[in-house]
Amino acid sequence: MDYTTIQGKQSLDDPSLIHKMNNLSSPPRCVVCVAGPVIVGAGPSGLATAACLKNKGVPSVILERSNCLASLWQLKTYDRLRLHLPKQFCELPFVPFPSDFPTYPTKQQFIRYLDDYATKFDIQPRFNETVLTAQYDPAVGFWRVRTAGSENGVETEYVTRWLIAATGENAEALVPKLEGIMEFGGPIRHTSLYKTGEEFRGKKVLVVGCGNSGMEVCLDLCNHNARPSLVVRDTVHVLPREMLGKSTFGLSMLLLKWLPIRLVDRLLLVASRLLLGNTSQLGLVRPKLGPLELKNLSGKTPVLDVGTLAKIRTGDIQVCPAIKRLKRHRAVEFVDGRTENFDAIVLATGYKSNVPSWLKEGEMFSKEDGLPKLPFPNGWKGERGLYAVGFTKRGLLGASMDAKRIAEDIERCWKAEAKHSTPFTRSHLPLSSSP
């Protein structure tokens, strides 16, 4: 890869600048000077951004802590997972899904799509590199991104004009604090460690969380002759996955072109009542706000039913209130005072951003939830060359939109500064104090 300096900044072959980079309290093994942006994360968001940049003639470096592309999809999802939305709403920029893929591709098909996508654009992430810190250095006018090799522990510092956080909303498992968790005595695992209901065959399993994952895990457990119960802690919108032969999501997007969001919500709820019945009678009380309005305001996604409601109606899945505490001998006490025993607990409690753990800045990202402070569609760009992709709470479609915006913005700077750039003397600058 060619490495170049950036217009208006000290040249990285300037001895005084190299001295500043060497004079660190705990220097890394080497410094890598990157001509284009550094992208943190090789999931769909990172791949989409790298492809958009390459399409503009801008090189990039992707840093990935795992040993594969899309590690969440490959390593931390259950076997029966499919895309919840039709494939045309989940395409990354420039590449449609193969025509022989079903409307809702399987996990394996989506991974294959991502592998082919990376190959098409010659995207080669640097795997097994965990970002420890990323911080803007005003003394040199660049971002310093320090990593550690997950296999050898060797530290490297990447110096870049642009930094793109692409670790997304689902970087780390969100595990709730449950009173008595050490007393329970049975297996408790997050869905990131759940693969199939086969290991729970014949067992009584409590699933905590009634989002799309929780509902699907319950259905999967039923299909493997387990006895699942579902903890519903809050209100939830459950919609049929399809209406009138069309995907509910696609129909909603079509109606929103002509009708106000509240009217579309009313139509969706009327249709859902006709197709699914009154979900409140099943213990699934709907929020006061409609599903689309709630999604816009809070990012909370409605559940698209793939058969779970039918199992709740027949009693194959029991609905439980929130947990008060866990007790000894695998007992669970609920907030209604009832106590019941379970063989295992599966936490379908979602994920969270890990940006605050490595990005040292306080302007663009919230330290509380690790998401951009500005809501969609304005959360993709920060100050001093900092960008975010995959944090829109609008899935792959939102990530693709942000990837295109980021590439267009960086391209403008790239073209303007390229006229005055000079090549780096080396791609790796060894430090005098390195071991």
XYZ file of C-alpha atoms in Angstrom:
435
model
C 0.000 0.000 0.000
C 1.236 3.531 -0.708
C 1.532 5.792 2.295
C 1.440 9.566 1.836
C 1.559 12.637 4.011
C -1.354 15.019 4.152
C -1.441 18.606 2.974
C -1.051 21.171 5.705
C 0.401 18.697 8.230
C 3.965 18.042 9.237
C 5.514 15.475 6.939
C 5.891 12.108 8.629
C 9.435 11.888 7.327
C 10.218 15.092 9.252
C 12.791 14.175 11.974
C 11.107 16.459 14.534
C 7.769 14.707 14.045
C 9.314 11.246 14.270
C 10.968 12.380 17.506
C 7.554 13.359 18.897
C 6.127 9.978 17.899
C 9.063 8.153 19.475
C 8.915 10.158 22.684
C 5.912 8.309 24.142
C 5.469 7.140 27.727
C 4.984 3.529 26.584
C 5.889 3.292 22.905
C 4.461 0.569 20.629
C 6.683 -1.827 18.690
C 6.203 0.158 15.476
C 4.214 2.972 13.891
C 2.245 2.443 10.688
C 1.539 5.607 8.729
C -1.715 5.200 6.817
C -2.472 7.286 3.753
C -6.231 6.882 3.892
C -8.673 6.250 6.728
C -8.366 3.639 9.440
C -11.611 1.704 9.881
C -12.175 -0.082 13.190
C -14.328 -3.161 12.641
C -14.659 -5.623 9.750
C -18.382 -6.235 10.014
C -20.890 -5.232 7.327
C -20.518 -1.544 8.238
C -16.728 -1.587 7.903
C -16.862 -3.549 4.650
C -19.452 -1.183 3.161
C -17.346 1.851 4.067
C -14.137 0.353 2.676
C -15.928 -0.504 -0.591
C -17.376 3.005 -0.911
C -13.954 4.524 -0.278
C -12.282 2.224 -2.806
C -14.949 3.185 -5.341
C -13.811 6.792 -4.822
C -10.142 5.896 -5.194
C -9.376 6.222 -1.494
C -7.422 3.364 0.182
C -8.167 2.327 3.743
C -6.980 -0.022 6.467
C -9.486 -2.121 8.436
C -8.544 -3.287 11.934
C -10.477 -6.289 13.259
C -10.047 -7.868 16.695
C -11.373 -11.254 15.574
C -9.947 -13.692 13.052
C -12.719 -13.337 10.459
C -15.092 -10.982 8.707
C -18.395 -10.210 10.429
C -17.434 -11.986 13.633
C -20.828 -11.311 15.233
C -22.549 -13.192 12.425
C -19.984 -15.977 12.184
C -19.259 -16.612 15.842
C -22.070 -15.205 17.985
C -25.388 -15.998 16.308
C -27.697 -18.984 16.530
C -27.928 -21.501 13.715
C -31.519 -20.837 12.585
C -30.967 -17.084 12.157
C -32.133 -15.435 8.956
C -32.209 -11.806 7.921
C -35.327 -10.318 9.476
C -35.909 -8.045 6.482
C -36.127 -8.902 2.765
C -32.750 -9.094 1.083
C -33.255 -5.960 -1.025
C -33.268 -3.887 2.181
C -30.052 -5.503 3.438
C -27.750 -5.073 0.441
C -24.403 -3.366 0.866
C -23.484 -0.659 -1.672
C -22.963 -1.696 -5.318
C -23.692 -5.428 -4.852
C -27.176 -7.020 -4.807
C -27.788 -10.431 -3.289
C -27.648 -13.366 -5.700
C -30.979 -13.911 -7.429
C -31.153 -17.528 -6.230
C -31.042 -16.453 -2.562
C -34.425 -16.599 -0.811
C -36.258 -13.437 0.243
C -34.884 -13.863 3.770
C -31.330 -15.249 3.411
C -29.983 -17.636 6.027
C -27.057 -16.840 8.276
C -24.763 -18.979 6.117
C -25.928 -17.287 2.912
C -25.365 -13.826 4.376
C -21.847 -14.751 5.483
C -21.145 -16.033 1.979
C -22.443 -12.740 0.570
C -20.069 -10.789 2.834
C -17.086 -12.987 1.895
C -17.823 -12.464 -1.801
C -18.258 -8.735 -1.178
C -14.811 -8.460 0.424
C -13.269 -10.437 -2.425
C -14.912 -8.264 -5.085
C -13.439 -5.072 -3.610
C -10.157 -6.713 -2.519
C -10.798 -5.780 1.097
C -8.185 -7.393 3.328
C -8.669 -6.488 6.986
C -5.850 -6.820 9.476
C -7.270 -9.575 11.656
C -6.444 -10.310 15.290
C -5.704 -6.640 15.995
C -7.576 -5.327 19.015
C -7.792 -1.547 19.263
C -6.663 -0.493 22.730
C -7.001 3.261 22.327
C -7.694 5.806 19.613
C -6.995 9.439 20.312
C -6.505 12.613 18.323
C -3.072 14.164 18.788
C -3.234 17.926 18.168
C 0.572 18.143 18.234
C 0.820 16.250 14.948
C -2.710 16.720 13.613
C -3.428 13.002 13.255
C -5.305 10.227 15.019
C -3.209 7.682 16.895
C -4.775 4.224 16.952
C -2.947 1.774 19.181
C -3.581 -1.942 18.778
C -2.412 -5.192 20.315
C -2.112 -8.433 18.402
C -4.511 -10.916 19.972
C -2.154 -13.793 19.173
C 1.271 -12.316 19.985
C 0.440 -9.221 22.048
C 2.647 -7.025 19.853
C 1.547 -3.388 19.981
C 1.302 -1.247 16.869
C 0.312 2.373 16.437
C -1.518 3.486 13.293
C -1.310 7.166 12.437
C -4.111 8.456 10.237
C -5.838 11.619 9.109
C -9.277 9.959 9.290
C -10.700 7.511 11.825
C -13.926 5.588 11.175
C -15.616 3.752 14.050
C -17.416 0.795 12.472
C -17.745 -1.467 15.510
C -21.492 -0.756 15.543
C -24.267 -1.072 18.078
C -23.706 -4.795 18.681
C -20.062 -5.010 19.707
C -20.523 -6.487 23.183
C -23.156 -8.675 24.794
C -25.480 -6.764 27.123
C -25.877 -8.844 30.278
C -28.382 -7.578 32.869
C -27.630 -7.573 36.569
C -29.825 -10.227 38.140
C -30.040 -10.508 41.889
C -28.956 -13.945 43.049
C -27.231 -14.875 39.804
C -24.456 -16.682 41.705
C -27.009 -18.729 43.643
C -29.016 -20.104 40.721
C -26.774 -23.122 40.121
C -27.806 -23.810 36.533
C -26.358 -22.678 33.193
C -26.977 -19.023 32.291
C -25.848 -17.871 28.884
C -26.309 -14.944 26.548
C -27.689 -15.584 23.061
C -24.207 -14.779 21.733
C -23.287 -18.252 23.078
C -26.502 -19.996 22.008
C -26.383 -22.064 18.817
C -29.283 -24.509 18.841
C -31.965 -25.866 21.133
C -30.662 -29.416 20.706
C -28.641 -29.266 23.930
C -31.776 -28.229 25.843
C -33.988 -31.042 24.557
C -36.504 -32.026 27.247
C -35.385 -29.222 29.542
C -37.253 -26.273 30.997
C -35.606 -23.048 29.779
C -36.308 -19.439 30.727
C -35.628 -16.943 27.933
C -35.158 -13.360 29.141
C -36.029 -10.744 26.534
C -38.874 -10.554 24.022
C -37.193 -8.974 21.007
C -36.681 -10.754 17.713
C -33.873 -12.906 19.155
C -35.806 -13.918 22.255
C -38.856 -14.858 20.215
C -36.808 -16.898 17.742
C -34.848 -18.691 20.462
C -38.134 -19.701 22.093
C -39.368 -21.070 18.777
C -36.089 -22.914 18.245
C -36.340 -24.457 21.711
C -39.879 -25.631 20.935
C -38.697 -27.205 17.702
C -36.160 -29.205 19.728
C -38.749 -30.388 22.258
C -37.601 -28.122 25.065
C -40.085 -26.303 27.310
C -39.399 -22.572 27.019
C -40.843 -19.680 29.003
C -40.458 -16.095 27.848
C -39.833 -13.175 30.221
C -41.620 -10.064 28.979
C -40.378 -7.099 30.985
C -41.797 -4.278 28.875
C -44.365 -3.441 26.234
C -43.670 -4.766 22.754
C -45.032 -4.434 19.227
C -45.412 -7.767 17.442
C -46.182 -7.533 13.726
C -46.631 -10.242 11.097
C -43.520 -10.600 8.959
C -45.670 -10.273 5.854
C -48.985 -8.599 5.006
C -50.965 -9.000 1.789
C -48.161 -11.068 0.304
C -45.575 -8.348 0.891
C -43.024 -7.861 3.654
C -44.358 -5.675 6.449
C -41.201 -3.573 6.293
C -41.421 -3.072 2.538
C -45.110 -2.211 2.753
C -44.371 0.307 5.512
C -41.661 1.996 3.451
C -44.045 2.237 0.499
C -46.868 3.737 2.561
C -44.538 6.269 4.196
C -43.916 7.808 0.784
C -47.546 8.929 0.675
C -48.910 8.935 4.216
C -47.864 10.422 7.589
C -46.147 8.037 9.981
C -48.989 7.958 12.516
C -51.504 6.957 9.869
C -49.185 4.208 8.622
C -48.833 2.992 12.215
C -52.607 2.805 12.567
C -52.904 0.776 9.380
C -50.163 -1.613 10.564
C -51.850 -2.095 13.933
C -55.266 -2.749 12.374
C -53.769 -5.321 10.015
C -51.806 -6.910 12.857
C -54.945 -7.187 14.969
C -56.723 -8.965 12.105
C -53.816 -11.326 11.381
C -52.425 -11.951 14.865
C -55.322 -11.153 17.171
C -55.070 -9.249 20.438
C -51.509 -9.825 21.635
C -52.304 -8.280 25.029
C -54.312 -11.396 25.864
C -51.082 -13.368 25.438
C -49.158 -11.123 27.844
C -47.629 -9.002 25.062
C -48.970 -5.521 25.706
C -48.397 -2.967 22.961
C -46.737 0.416 23.640
C -48.820 3.575 23.370
C -46.724 4.830 20.449
C -47.076 3.078 17.111
C -44.293 0.734 15.916
C -42.753 3.111 13.366
C -42.969 6.196 15.547
C -41.444 4.291 18.453
C -38.637 3.055 16.196
C -37.895 6.612 15.078
C -37.880 8.044 18.602
C -36.137 5.287 20.568
C -34.653 2.869 18.045
C -36.720 0.026 19.516
C -37.450 -2.460 16.750
C -40.838 -4.185 16.496
C -40.834 -7.979 16.580
C -41.610 -9.659 13.255
C -43.416 -12.875 14.079
C -42.166 -16.069 12.410
C -44.372 -18.508 14.321
C -43.721 -17.802 17.994
C -47.185 -16.364 18.688
C -48.826 -19.609 17.576
C -46.690 -21.506 20.105
C -47.666 -19.042 22.849
C -51.348 -19.573 22.028
C -51.043 -23.341 22.266
C -49.180 -23.087 25.574
C -45.941 -24.502 24.200
C -44.327 -21.212 25.248
C -45.273 -19.672 28.583
C -45.139 -15.898 29.100
C -43.719 -14.669 32.424
C -43.377 -11.215 34.018
C -40.057 -9.630 34.964
C -37.634 -11.471 37.245
C -37.368 -10.293 40.852
C -34.446 -12.506 41.772
C -32.786 -15.858 41.209
C -32.630 -18.366 44.028
C -30.836 -21.565 44.965
C -31.712 -24.881 43.360
C -32.410 -23.233 39.996
C -35.432 -21.297 41.240
C -36.630 -18.002 39.764
C -38.867 -15.570 41.654
C -40.937 -13.240 39.462
C -42.261 -9.792 40.335
C -45.792 -11.190 40.718
C -44.574 -13.286 43.670
C -44.584 -16.610 41.815
C -41.516 -18.899 42.030
C -40.681 -21.536 39.419
C -37.756 -23.848 38.719
C -35.842 -23.930 35.426
C -32.994 -26.039 34.087
C -31.311 -23.125 32.297
C -31.621 -19.434 31.466
C -30.920 -17.823 28.087
C -30.392 -14.048 28.079
C -31.782 -12.554 24.874
C -30.978 -9.095 26.179
C -29.197 -7.666 23.168
C -25.901 -5.944 22.654
C -24.210 -2.604 23.224
C -21.548 -0.406 21.678
C -17.993 -0.671 23.030
C -16.749 2.625 21.589
C -16.237 4.356 24.991
C -13.782 1.622 25.987
C -11.279 2.524 23.249
C -12.122 5.909 21.675
C -10.747 8.742 23.785
C -12.980 11.669 22.877
C -16.072 13.174 24.443
C -17.762 15.176 21.725
C -19.203 12.771 19.148
C -20.039 9.638 21.158
C -22.022 9.353 24.365
C -20.119 7.723 27.206
C -23.377 6.236 28.531
C -24.525 4.150 25.558
C -21.566 4.482 23.171
C -23.733 5.860 20.359
C -23.355 9.152 18.472
C -24.959 12.012 20.386
C -26.606 13.394 17.265
C -29.569 11.314 16.063
C -29.956 9.847 12.593
C -29.285 11.096 9.950
C -26.675 13.420 11.485
C -24.608 11.082 13.650
C -22.126 9.923 11.007
C -19.633 12.809 11.151
C -17.653 14.229 14.041
C -14.751 16.655 14.307
C -11.126 16.368 13.121
C -11.741 13.509 10.718
C -13.776 11.259 13.019
C -16.685 9.270 11.537
C -19.217 6.651 12.659
C -20.965 3.935 10.667
C -23.347 1.245 11.892
C -24.859 3.225 14.763
C -28.124 4.385 13.178
C -30.413 1.722 14.736
C -31.646 1.242 11.192
C -29.815 -1.947 10.338
C -27.829 -2.605 7.196
C -29.778 -0.024 5.222
C -28.742 2.727 7.630
C -25.125 1.540 7.642
C -24.988 1.651 3.839
C -26.366 5.189 3.816
C -23.712 6.368 6.252
C -20.931 4.528 4.387
C -21.760 6.445 1.218
C -21.853 9.784 3.049
C -18.499 9.126 4.711
C -16.813 8.133 1.446
C -18.096 11.249 -0.316
C -16.897 13.485 2.515
C -13.419 11.949 2.695
C -13.087 11.957 -1.097
C -13.397 15.741 -1.145
C -10.526 16.116 1.335
C -8.512 13.375 -0.350
C -8.613 15.016 -3.766
C -7.816 18.460 -2.412
C -4.905 17.297 -0.282
C -3.479 14.775 -2.754
C -2.203 17.620 -4.933
C 0.230 18.617 -2.215
C 1.104 15.269 -0.640
C 4.517 13.658 -0.455
C 5.217 9.962 0.057
C 6.121 8.541 3.422
C 9.716 7.423 3.524
C 8.566 4.131 5.077
C 5.310 2.424 5.837
C 6.668 1.296 9.223
C 8.664 3.673 11.386
C 10.525 1.691 14.085
C 10.862 3.488 17.393
C 14.256 4.063 18.926
C 12.993 2.865 22.279
C 11.284 -0.256 20.962
C 12.308 -3.520 22.650
